[in-house]
CSV table of C-alpha atoms in Angstrom, one decimal:
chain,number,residue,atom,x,y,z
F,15,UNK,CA,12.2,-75.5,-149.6
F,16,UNK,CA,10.3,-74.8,-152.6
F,17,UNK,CA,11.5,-71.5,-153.6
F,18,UNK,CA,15.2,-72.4,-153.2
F,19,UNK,CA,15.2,-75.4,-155.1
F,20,UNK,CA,13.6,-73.1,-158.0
F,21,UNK,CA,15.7,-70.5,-157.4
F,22,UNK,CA,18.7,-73.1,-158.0
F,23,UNK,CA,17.2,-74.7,-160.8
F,24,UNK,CA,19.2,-77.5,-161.0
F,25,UNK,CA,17.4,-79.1,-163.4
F,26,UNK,CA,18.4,-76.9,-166.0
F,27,UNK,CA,20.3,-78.3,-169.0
F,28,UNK,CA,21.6,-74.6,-169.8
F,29,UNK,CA,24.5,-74.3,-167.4
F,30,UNK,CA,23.8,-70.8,-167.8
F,31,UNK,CA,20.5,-70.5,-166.3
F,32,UNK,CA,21.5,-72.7,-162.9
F,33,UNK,CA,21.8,-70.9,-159.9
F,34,UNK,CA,21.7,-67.5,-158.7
F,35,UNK,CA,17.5,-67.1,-159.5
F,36,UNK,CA,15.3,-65.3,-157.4
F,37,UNK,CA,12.3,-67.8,-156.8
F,38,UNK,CA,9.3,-66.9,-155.0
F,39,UNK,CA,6.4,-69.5,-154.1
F,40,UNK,CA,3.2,-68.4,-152.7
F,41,UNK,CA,1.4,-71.1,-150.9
F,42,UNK,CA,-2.9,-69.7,-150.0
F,43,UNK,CA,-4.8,-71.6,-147.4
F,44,UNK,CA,-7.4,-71.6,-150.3
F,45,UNK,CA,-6.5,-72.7,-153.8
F,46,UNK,CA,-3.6,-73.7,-155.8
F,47,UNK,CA,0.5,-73.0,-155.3
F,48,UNK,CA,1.8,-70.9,-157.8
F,49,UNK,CA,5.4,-69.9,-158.3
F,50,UNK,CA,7.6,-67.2,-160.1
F,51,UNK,CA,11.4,-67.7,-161.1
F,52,UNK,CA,14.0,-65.6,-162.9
F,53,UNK,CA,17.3,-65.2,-163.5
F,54,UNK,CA,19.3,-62.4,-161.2
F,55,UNK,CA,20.0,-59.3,-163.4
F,56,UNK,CA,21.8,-56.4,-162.9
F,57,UNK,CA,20.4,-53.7,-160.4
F,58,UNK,CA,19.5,-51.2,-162.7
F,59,UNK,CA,17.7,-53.5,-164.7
F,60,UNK,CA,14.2,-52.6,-164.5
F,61,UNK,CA,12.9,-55.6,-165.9
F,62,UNK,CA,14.1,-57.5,-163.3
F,63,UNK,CA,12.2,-59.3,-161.5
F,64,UNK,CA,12.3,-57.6,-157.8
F,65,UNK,CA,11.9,-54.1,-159.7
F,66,UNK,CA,8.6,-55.3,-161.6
F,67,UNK,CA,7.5,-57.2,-158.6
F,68,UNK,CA,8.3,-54.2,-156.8
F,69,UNK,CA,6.4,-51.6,-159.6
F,70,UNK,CA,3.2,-54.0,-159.5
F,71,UNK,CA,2.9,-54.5,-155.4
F,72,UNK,CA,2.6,-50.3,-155.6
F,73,UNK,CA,0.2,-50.6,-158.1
F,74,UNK,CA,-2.3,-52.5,-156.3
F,75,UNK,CA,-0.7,-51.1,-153.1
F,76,UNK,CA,-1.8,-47.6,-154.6
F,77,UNK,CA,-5.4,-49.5,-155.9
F,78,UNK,CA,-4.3,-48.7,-159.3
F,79,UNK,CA,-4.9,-51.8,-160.3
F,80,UNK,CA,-8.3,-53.9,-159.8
F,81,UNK,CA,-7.3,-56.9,-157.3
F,82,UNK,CA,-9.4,-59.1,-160.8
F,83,UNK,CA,-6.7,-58.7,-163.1
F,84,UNK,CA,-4.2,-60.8,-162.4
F,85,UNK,CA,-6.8,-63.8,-163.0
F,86,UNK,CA,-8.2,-62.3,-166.1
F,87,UNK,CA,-4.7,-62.2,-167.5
F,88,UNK,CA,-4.2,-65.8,-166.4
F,89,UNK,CA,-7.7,-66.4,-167.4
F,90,UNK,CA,-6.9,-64.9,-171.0
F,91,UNK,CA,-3.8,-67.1,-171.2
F,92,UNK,CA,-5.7,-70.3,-170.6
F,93,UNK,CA,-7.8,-68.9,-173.3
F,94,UNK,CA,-5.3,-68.9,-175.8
F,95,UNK,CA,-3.8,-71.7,-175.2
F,96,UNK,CA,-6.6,-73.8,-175.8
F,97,UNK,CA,-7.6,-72.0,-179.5
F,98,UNK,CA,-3.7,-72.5,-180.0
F,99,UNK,CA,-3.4,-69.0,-180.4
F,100,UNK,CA,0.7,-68.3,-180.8
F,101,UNK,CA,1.0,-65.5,-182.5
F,102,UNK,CA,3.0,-62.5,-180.8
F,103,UNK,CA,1.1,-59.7,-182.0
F,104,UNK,CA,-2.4,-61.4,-181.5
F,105,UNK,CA,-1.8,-62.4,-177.7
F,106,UNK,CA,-0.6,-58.6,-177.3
F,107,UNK,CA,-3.7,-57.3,-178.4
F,108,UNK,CA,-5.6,-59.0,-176.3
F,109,UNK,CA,-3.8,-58.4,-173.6
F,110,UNK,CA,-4.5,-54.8,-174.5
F,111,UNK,CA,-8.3,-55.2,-175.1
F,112,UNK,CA,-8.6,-56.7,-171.6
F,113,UNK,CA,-6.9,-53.5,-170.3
F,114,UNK,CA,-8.8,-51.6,-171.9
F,115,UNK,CA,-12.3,-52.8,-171.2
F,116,UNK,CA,-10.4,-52.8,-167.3
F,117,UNK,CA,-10.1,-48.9,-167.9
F,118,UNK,CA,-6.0,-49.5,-167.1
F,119,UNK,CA,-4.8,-46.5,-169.5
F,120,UNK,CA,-3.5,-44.2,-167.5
F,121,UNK,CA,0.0,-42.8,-167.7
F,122,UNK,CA,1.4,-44.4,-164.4
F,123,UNK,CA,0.4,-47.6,-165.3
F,124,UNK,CA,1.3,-47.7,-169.0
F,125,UNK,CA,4.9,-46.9,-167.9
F,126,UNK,CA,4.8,-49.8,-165.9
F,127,UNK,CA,2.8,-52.7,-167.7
F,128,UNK,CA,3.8,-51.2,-171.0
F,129,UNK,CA,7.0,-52.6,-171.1
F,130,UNK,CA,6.1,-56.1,-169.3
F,131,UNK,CA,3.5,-56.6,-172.2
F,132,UNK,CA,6.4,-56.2,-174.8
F,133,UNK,CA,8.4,-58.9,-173.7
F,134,UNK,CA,5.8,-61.0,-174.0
F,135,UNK,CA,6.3,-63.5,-177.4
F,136,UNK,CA,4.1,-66.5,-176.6
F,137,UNK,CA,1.1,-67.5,-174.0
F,138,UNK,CA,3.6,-69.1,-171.7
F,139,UNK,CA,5.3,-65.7,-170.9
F,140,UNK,CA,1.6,-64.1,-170.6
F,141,UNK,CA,1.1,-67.1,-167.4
F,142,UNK,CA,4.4,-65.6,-166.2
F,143,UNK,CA,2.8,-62.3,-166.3
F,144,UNK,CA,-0.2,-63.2,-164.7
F,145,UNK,CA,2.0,-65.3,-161.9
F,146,UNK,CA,3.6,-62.1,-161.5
F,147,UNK,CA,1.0,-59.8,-161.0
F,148,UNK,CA,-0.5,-62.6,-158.5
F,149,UNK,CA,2.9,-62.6,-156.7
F,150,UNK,CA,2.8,-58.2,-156.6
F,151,UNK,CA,-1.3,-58.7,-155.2
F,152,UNK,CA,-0.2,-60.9,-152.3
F,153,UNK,CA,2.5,-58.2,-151.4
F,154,UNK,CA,0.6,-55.6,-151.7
F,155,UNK,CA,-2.0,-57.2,-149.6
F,156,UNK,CA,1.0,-58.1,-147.1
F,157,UNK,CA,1.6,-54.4,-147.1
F,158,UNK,CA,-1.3,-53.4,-146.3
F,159,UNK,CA,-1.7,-56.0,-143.2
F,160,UNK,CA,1.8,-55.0,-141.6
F,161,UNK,CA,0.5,-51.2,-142.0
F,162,UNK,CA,-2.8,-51.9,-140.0
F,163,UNK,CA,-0.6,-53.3,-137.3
């Protein structure tokens, strides 16, 4: 299984990062495989994984957020990678431009993707972002299914 084998991540040279992960692998009919990993943190942690998975599924859940920008963020990141953009503070104001010309300023969702964005140091953690936000849409659309039934 996929998603165990990540969440494992045996292939790890840090000692400290093997093991207890939470991996989740989403697998569409149409288009690519895309995963998310991280390591476990403590419950309270809201930066932890299942709490922002959980904070981003209610956003779309809630249509807060339009089901577009997940692939504009991993769009954006592609961007940057090729114009080897690196810079922290440049990759953060794009990502903030996007939101903006998205309309995504409200209160609730600043508290939310506010934080997220500030971890972000390079264009590899802005993919994780995206993959996150991908991971929260397919939830929320999950959601939504098990609701209707």
């Amino acid at each position: 299984n996929r998603a165990e084998k990540l969440a494992k991540n045996n292939d790890d040279a840090d000692e400290t990062k093997r093991k207890n992960g939470l991996a989740i692998t989403i697998n569409p009919r149409n288009g690519g495989n895309f995963h998310i990993r991280e390591q476990w943190k403590d419950k309270e942690d809201v930066a932890s994984l299942d709490n922002k998975i959980k904070d981003f599924t209610n956003l779309f859940d809630d249509k807060k957020l339009p089901t577009k920008l997940p692939y504009d963020l991993r769009t954006l990141a592609t961007s940057l990678k090729y114009r080897n953009i690196s810079d922290k503070l440049m990759i953060k104001n794009e990502i903030k431009v996007l939101l903006k010309r998205k309309q995504q300023n409200t209160e609730s969702i600043k508290s939310v993707i506010k934080p997220r964005i500030e971890e972000i140091k390079n264009v590899k953690d802005l993919f994780e972002f995206a993959e996150e936000m991908l991971v929260a849409q397919w939830f929320a659309m999950a959601k939504q299914i098990k609701e209707v039934k």
